[in-house]
Coordinates of C-alpha atoms in Angstrom, one line a residue:
M97 CA -37.2 98.9 -24.8
T98 CA -34.3 99.7 -22.6
K99 CA -31.3 97.5 -22.1
G100 CA -32.2 96.8 -18.5
K101 CA -35.6 95.3 -19.5
I102 CA -34.0 93.1 -22.1
G103 CA -31.6 91.7 -19.7
V104 CA -34.4 90.9 -17.2
L105 CA -36.4 89.0 -19.9
F106 CA -33.3 87.0 -21.0
A107 CA -32.6 86.0 -17.4
A108 CA -36.2 84.9 -16.9
L109 CA -36.0 82.8 -20.1
L110 CA -32.9 81.0 -18.9
L111 CA -34.5 80.3 -15.5
L112 CA -37.6 78.7 -17.2
I113 CA -35.4 76.5 -19.5
G114 CA -33.4 75.2 -16.3
I115 CA -36.7 74.4 -14.5
G116 CA -37.9 72.4 -17.4
V117 CA -34.7 70.3 -17.7
A118 CA -34.8 69.5 -14.0
I119 CA -38.4 68.4 -14.1
G120 CA -37.6 66.1 -17.1
R121 CA -34.7 64.5 -15.3
V122 CA -36.9 63.8 -12.2
S123 CA -39.7 62.3 -14.3
Q124 CA -37.3 59.9 -16.3
P125 CA -37.5 56.3 -14.8
A126 CA -34.4 54.9 -13.1
P127 CA -32.6 52.0 -15.0
S128 CA -33.1 48.5 -13.8
T129 CA -30.3 46.9 -11.8
E130 CA -31.3 43.4 -12.8
A131 CA -29.6 42.1 -16.1
P132 CA -31.9 39.9 -18.3
A133 CA -31.1 36.2 -18.3
A134 CA -28.6 35.2 -21.1
N135 CA -30.0 33.0 -23.8
P136 CA -28.7 29.4 -23.6
A137 CA -25.9 28.7 -26.1
L138 CA -26.9 25.1 -26.6
S139 CA -29.3 22.3 -25.3
V140 CA -27.4 19.5 -23.8
S141 CA -27.9 16.3 -21.9
A142 CA -26.0 15.5 -18.7
I143 CA -24.1 12.3 -17.9
R144 CA -21.9 11.1 -15.0
P145 CA -18.5 9.3 -15.5
Q146 CA -19.1 5.5 -15.4
T147 CA -16.9 2.7 -14.0
H148 CA -15.9 0.1 -16.5
D149 CA -13.5 -2.8 -16.6
I150 CA -11.0 -2.0 -19.3
P151 CA -8.4 -4.6 -20.7
L152 CA -4.8 -4.0 -19.8
S153 CA -2.6 -4.1 -22.8
L154 CA 0.9 -3.4 -24.1
T155 CA 1.8 -2.5 -27.6
A156 CA 5.1 -3.0 -29.4
N157 CA 6.5 -3.0 -32.9
G158 CA 8.6 -5.6 -34.6
S159 CA 9.2 -7.8 -37.6
I160 CA 7.8 -11.1 -38.7
A161 CA 10.5 -13.7 -39.2
A162 CA 11.0 -17.4 -39.9
W163 CA 10.8 -19.5 -36.8
Q164 CA 13.9 -21.4 -38.1
E165 CA 15.5 -21.1 -41.4
A166 CA 17.5 -24.2 -42.6
V167 CA 20.4 -23.8 -44.9
I168 CA 20.7 -26.7 -47.4
G169 CA 24.2 -26.9 -49.0
A170 CA 26.3 -29.2 -51.2
E171 CA 27.8 -32.0 -49.3
I172 CA 29.9 -33.0 -52.3
G173 CA 32.2 -30.8 -54.4
D174 CA 33.5 -30.5 -57.9
L175 CA 30.3 -31.9 -59.5
R176 CA 28.1 -30.3 -61.9
L177 CA 24.3 -29.7 -61.1
S178 CA 22.4 -31.7 -63.6
A179 CA 18.9 -30.8 -62.3
V180 CA 17.2 -28.2 -60.0
N181 CA 13.8 -29.3 -59.1
V182 CA 12.2 -26.5 -56.9
Q183 CA 11.7 -22.7 -57.1
I184 CA 11.4 -20.1 -54.4
G185 CA 8.1 -20.2 -52.6
E186 CA 7.5 -23.9 -53.3
A187 CA 6.3 -26.2 -50.4
V188 CA 8.5 -29.3 -50.0
K189 CA 8.4 -32.4 -47.8
K190 CA 11.2 -33.8 -45.8
G191 CA 13.4 -36.1 -48.0
Q192 CA 12.2 -34.5 -51.2
V193 CA 14.9 -34.3 -53.9
L194 CA 15.7 -30.6 -54.4
A195 CA 18.6 -30.8 -56.8
T196 CA 20.8 -33.5 -58.4
F197 CA 24.6 -33.6 -59.2
S198 CA 26.0 -35.4 -62.1
D199 CA 27.0 -38.8 -60.8
E200 CA 29.0 -40.4 -63.6
S201 CA 32.4 -39.9 -61.9
V202 CA 31.0 -41.0 -58.5
L203 CA 29.5 -44.3 -60.1
A204 CA 33.0 -45.0 -61.5
D205 CA 34.6 -44.6 -58.1
V206 CA 32.0 -46.8 -56.5
A207 CA 32.7 -49.5 -59.1
Q208 CA 36.4 -49.3 -58.4
A209 CA 35.9 -49.5 -54.7
R210 CA 33.7 -52.6 -55.2
G211 CA 36.6 -54.2 -57.2
V212 CA 39.1 -53.4 -54.3
V213 CA 36.7 -55.0 -51.8
A214 CA 36.5 -58.1 -53.9
E215 CA 40.2 -58.3 -54.3
A216 CA 40.6 -57.9 -50.6
E217 CA 38.1 -60.7 -49.9
A218 CA 39.9 -63.0 -52.1
N219 CA 43.3 -62.2 -50.4
L220 CA 41.7 -62.7 -47.0
A221 CA 40.4 -66.1 -48.1
E222 CA 43.8 -67.2 -49.3
A223 CA 45.6 -65.8 -46.2
R224 CA 43.1 -67.7 -43.9
L225 CA 43.8 -71.0 -45.8
N226 CA 47.5 -70.5 -45.4
A227 CA 47.2 -69.7 -41.7
E228 CA 45.2 -72.8 -41.1
R229 CA 47.7 -75.0 -42.9
A230 CA 50.6 -73.5 -40.9
R231 CA 48.8 -74.3 -37.7
K232 CA 48.3 -77.9 -38.7
V233 CA 51.9 -78.6 -39.7
S234 CA 53.4 -76.6 -36.8
V235 CA 52.9 -79.6 -34.6
S236 CA 55.1 -81.8 -36.8
G237 CA 57.9 -79.2 -36.9
A238 CA 57.9 -78.8 -40.7
L239 CA 57.6 -75.0 -40.2
S240 CA 59.4 -72.9 -37.8
A241 CA 57.5 -70.9 -35.3
Q242 CA 58.5 -67.7 -37.1
Q243 CA 57.1 -68.9 -40.4
V244 CA 53.8 -69.9 -38.7
D245 CA 53.5 -66.4 -37.1
Q246 CA 54.1 -64.8 -40.6
Y247 CA 51.1 -66.8 -42.0
L248 CA 48.9 -65.9 -39.0
T249 CA 49.9 -62.3 -39.4
G250 CA 49.2 -62.3 -43.1
A251 CA 45.6 -63.5 -42.4
K252 CA 45.1 -60.6 -40.0
T253 CA 46.6 -58.2 -42.5
A254 CA 44.3 -59.3 -45.2
E255 CA 41.4 -58.9 -42.9
A256 CA 42.5 -55.3 -42.1
K257 CA 42.9 -54.6 -45.8
L258 CA 39.4 -55.9 -46.4
Q259 CA 38.0 -53.6 -43.8
S260 CA 39.8 -50.6 -45.3
A261 CA 38.4 -51.5 -48.8
K262 CA 34.8 -51.7 -47.4
A263 CA 35.3 -48.3 -45.7
Q264 CA 36.4 -46.8 -49.0
L265 CA 33.4 -48.4 -50.6
D266 CA 31.1 -46.9 -48.0
A267 CA 32.7 -43.4 -48.5
Q268 CA 32.0 -43.7 -52.3
L269 CA 28.4 -44.8 -51.7
L270 CA 28.0 -41.8 -49.4
R271 CA 29.3 -39.6 -52.1
L272 CA 26.8 -41.1 -54.5
K273 CA 24.0 -40.4 -51.9
Y274 CA 25.1 -36.9 -51.7
T275 CA 24.6 -36.4 -55.4
K276 CA 21.0 -35.9 -54.5
V277 CA 20.2 -32.8 -52.5
L278 CA 17.3 -33.6 -50.1
A279 CA 15.1 -31.3 -48.0
S280 CA 15.9 -31.6 -44.4
D281 CA 12.5 -30.8 -43.2
D282 CA 8.9 -29.9 -44.3
G283 CA 8.7 -26.3 -45.3
V284 CA 8.8 -23.6 -48.0
I285 CA 11.9 -22.6 -50.0
S286 CA 12.8 -19.1 -49.1
A287 CA 16.0 -18.6 -51.2
R288 CA 17.8 -20.6 -54.0
S289 CA 21.3 -20.0 -55.2
A290 CA 21.6 -23.4 -57.1
T291 CA 22.0 -22.9 -60.8
L292 CA 21.7 -25.6 -63.5
G293 CA 25.0 -26.5 -64.9
A294 CA 27.1 -24.8 -62.1
V295 CA 29.9 -26.7 -60.4
A296 CA 29.3 -26.3 -56.7
A297 CA 32.0 -26.4 -54.0
K298 CA 31.5 -28.6 -51.0
G299 CA 29.6 -26.7 -48.3
Q300 CA 28.2 -24.1 -50.7
E301 CA 24.7 -22.9 -50.0
L302 CA 22.1 -24.0 -52.5
F303 CA 18.8 -23.4 -50.9
R304 CA 17.2 -21.9 -47.7
L305 CA 14.1 -23.5 -46.2
I306 CA 11.6 -22.0 -43.8
R307 CA 11.1 -25.0 -41.6
Q308 CA 7.4 -26.2 -41.4
N309 CA 6.5 -22.9 -43.0
R310 CA 6.3 -21.6 -39.4
L311 CA 6.6 -17.8 -38.7
E312 CA 7.0 -15.8 -35.5
W313 CA 6.9 -12.2 -34.6
R314 CA 9.8 -10.6 -32.8
G315 CA 8.6 -7.6 -30.9
E316 CA 11.0 -5.0 -29.4
L317 CA 10.3 -3.9 -25.8
T318 CA 12.0 -1.9 -23.2
A319 CA 13.3 -3.5 -20.0
A320 CA 10.4 -2.3 -17.9
E321 CA 7.8 -3.6 -20.4
M322 CA 9.5 -7.0 -20.5
T323 CA 8.9 -7.5 -16.8
Q324 CA 5.2 -7.3 -17.5
L325 CA 5.2 -10.4 -19.9
K326 CA 5.7 -14.0 -19.5
P327 CA 5.5 -17.0 -21.8
G328 CA 1.9 -17.9 -22.6
N329 CA 0.6 -14.3 -22.9
K330 CA -1.8 -13.7 -25.8
V331 CA -0.8 -11.3 -28.5
R332 CA -2.7 -9.8 -31.3
V333 CA -0.3 -9.2 -34.2
E334 CA -1.5 -6.9 -37.1
V335 CA 0.2 -5.8 -40.4
P336 CA -1.6 -2.7 -41.7
N337 CA -3.5 -3.4 -44.9
V338 CA -2.5 -7.1 -44.9
G339 CA -4.1 -8.9 -42.0
S340 CA -3.9 -9.8 -38.3
I341 CA -3.5 -13.0 -36.3
D342 CA -3.6 -14.2 -32.7
G343 CA -0.3 -15.4 -31.3
E344 CA 1.2 -16.5 -28.0
V345 CA 4.5 -15.6 -26.4
R346 CA 7.0 -18.4 -26.7
F347 CA 9.9 -16.9 -24.8
L348 CA 11.6 -13.6 -23.8
A349 CA 15.1 -12.8 -24.9
P350 CA 17.6 -13.5 -22.0
T351 CA 19.6 -10.4 -22.8
L352 CA 19.0 -6.8 -24.0
D353 CA 20.7 -5.0 -26.8
V354 CA 23.6 -3.0 -25.5
Q355 CA 23.0 -0.1 -27.9
N356 CA 19.3 0.6 -27.3
R357 CA 18.7 -1.4 -24.1
N358 CA 15.7 -3.1 -25.7
G359 CA 14.9 -6.8 -25.7
L360 CA 13.0 -9.1 -28.0
V361 CA 9.9 -11.2 -27.3
Y362 CA 9.3 -14.2 -29.6
V363 CA 5.7 -14.8 -30.4
D364 CA 4.5 -17.9 -32.2
L365 CA 2.0 -17.2 -35.2
P366 CA 0.3 -20.4 -36.1
H367 CA -1.0 -20.5 -39.7
A368 CA 0.4 -17.1 -40.4
A369 CA 1.2 -17.8 -44.0
Q370 CA -2.5 -18.6 -44.6
T371 CA -3.5 -15.1 -43.5
G372 CA -1.1 -13.4 -45.9
L373 CA 1.7 -12.7 -43.5
R374 CA 5.3 -13.1 -44.8
A375 CA 8.7 -13.0 -43.2
G376 CA 10.2 -9.5 -43.2
M377 CA 6.8 -7.7 -42.8
F378 CA 6.7 -5.0 -40.1
A379 CA 3.9 -5.6 -37.6
R380 CA 2.4 -4.1 -34.5
G381 CA 1.5 -6.4 -31.5
E382 CA -0.8 -5.8 -28.6
F383 CA -0.3 -8.0 -25.5
E384 CA -3.3 -8.9 -23.4
L385 CA -2.5 -8.4 -19.7
G386 CA -5.9 -8.8 -18.0
S387 CA -8.2 -5.9 -17.0
S388 CA -8.8 -3.3 -14.3
T389 CA -11.5 -0.9 -13.2
A390 CA -11.4 2.6 -14.6
L391 CA -13.5 5.8 -14.6
T392 CA -14.7 6.5 -18.2
V393 CA -16.6 9.0 -20.3
P394 CA -17.9 8.7 -23.8
Q395 CA -15.6 10.0 -26.6
E396 CA -18.1 12.7 -27.6
A397 CA -18.0 14.3 -24.1
L398 CA -14.3 15.3 -24.8
S399 CA -13.1 18.4 -26.5
L400 CA -9.5 18.7 -27.9
R401 CA -8.1 22.2 -27.8
D402 CA -4.5 23.4 -28.0
G403 CA -3.3 19.8 -27.7
F404 CA -5.2 19.1 -24.5
S405 CA -8.4 17.3 -23.6
Y406 CA -11.3 19.0 -21.8
V407 CA -14.8 18.2 -20.5
F408 CA -17.5 20.7 -19.5
L409 CA -18.8 20.5 -15.9
L410 CA -22.4 21.6 -15.3
T411 CA -22.6 24.1 -12.4
E412 CA -25.0 26.7 -11.1
Q413 CA -28.1 24.7 -12.4
T414 CA -31.5 26.3 -11.9
E415 CA -34.3 24.4 -13.3
D416 CA -33.3 23.6 -16.8
R417 CA -30.6 26.2 -17.0
A418 CA -27.0 25.8 -16.0
R419 CA -23.5 27.1 -16.7
V420 CA -20.6 25.1 -17.9
K421 CA -17.1 25.0 -16.6
Q422 CA -14.2 23.9 -18.9
V423 CA -12.1 21.3 -17.0
K424 CA -8.7 19.8 -18.3
V425 CA -8.5 16.0 -17.9
Q426 CA -5.8 13.4 -18.3
L427 CA -6.8 10.5 -20.5
G428 CA -5.8 6.9 -20.2
R429 CA -6.9 3.7 -22.0
R430 CA -9.6 3.4 -24.6
N431 CA -12.3 0.7 -24.8
G432 CA -14.5 1.2 -27.8
D433 CA -16.0 4.7 -27.5
Q434 CA -15.2 4.8 -23.8
V435 CA -12.1 6.8 -22.6
E436 CA -10.5 6.4 -19.2
I437 CA -10.2 9.5 -17.2
L438 CA -7.0 9.6 -14.9
S439 CA -7.5 13.0 -13.4
G440 CA -9.8 16.1 -13.5
V441 CA -13.3 14.8 -12.7
A442 CA -14.8 12.7 -10.0
A443 CA -17.5 10.0 -10.3
E444 CA -20.2 12.3 -8.8
D445 CA -19.6 15.1 -11.3
R446 CA -22.2 16.0 -13.9
L447 CA -20.8 16.6 -17.4
V448 CA -22.1 17.7 -20.9
A449 CA -22.7 14.4 -22.8
G450 CA -22.0 15.8 -26.3
G451 CA -21.4 18.9 -28.4
A452 CA -18.4 19.9 -26.2
S453 CA -16.6 21.4 -29.2
F454 CA -19.3 24.0 -29.6
L455 CA -19.1 25.3 -26.0
A456 CA -16.9 27.9 -24.2
D457 CA -16.1 28.2 -20.6
G458 CA -18.9 29.9 -18.8
D459 CA -21.6 29.4 -21.5
S460 CA -25.2 29.1 -20.4
V461 CA -26.9 25.9 -21.6
R462 CA -30.3 24.3 -21.4
V463 CA -30.2 20.8 -19.8
V464 CA -32.5 18.4 -21.6
T465 CA -33.6 15.3 -19.6
Q466 CA -33.2 12.1 -21.7

């Protein structure tokens, strides 16, 4: 076979192969332009934001303290404590004897003062008799006017000395009374520095007493927060892991601290000791300021991501299928499982009721009717 014939056969073969490829391309079906519907990521139920009345409140921190703490000191000095009758934490009544000083030397001083009074009374009686005699004989001229005046003056002097002696006796009796240290009010002993056998100085502190065992909470507030309060507001005071109690604002501090510009609010805590609260405990208080209307959603409808709160808005719904749109919201107050929404959604919006943490922006979901 000649080279020319071989070339013709090879060209014919190539032509046949080209025709077959073209026919195959024409017969292949064209791809569909419609994408299949995406499978739903989750079955969800829909809700709308609800309007609720939420209590208005204000929170603050502070310490529990004694309503008033009385200092009971020694009203007599240089005497030895012969008895100490109470310990820290004991409840006492007004007038109860808390401690006793040794009174031997005071009793001796009292006896001496009584003797001086008796002597002064006798001198006064004698001076009055002499003055009376002088008046009677002054008419006859047996005594000069000067002598009569001396007897009258002597009577007055004796009377003054008697009054002075009685005053000295009263002072010694008062010292005797002060040998017994008495409770100035009902309450609980919060501190004791009295030591048996010690010689106390006059005015030295012996005991501290929480008057009437009455406690209060002193909350610290800013100037703006204080303008929202007034005496009579109800407060819930709580000490973590100890207990809580309802109180009432007694008064607001008239001045603010010059360092931090905060002020104190004083809250009465009736029967606080019976609930386990003690002076010095750190507590949190919540003030009740009424209520206001708010747009709320359930807690489970929220998703927290990157430090922000989101809800998922249902859009493009067709039959039971819809897409979700992630919307950032600003939260406000809480009332149980309801959370106030300040911005981001409206009352007519339809939201995913739960499972928001499993969704992503743009996901397809199946909406289930409850």
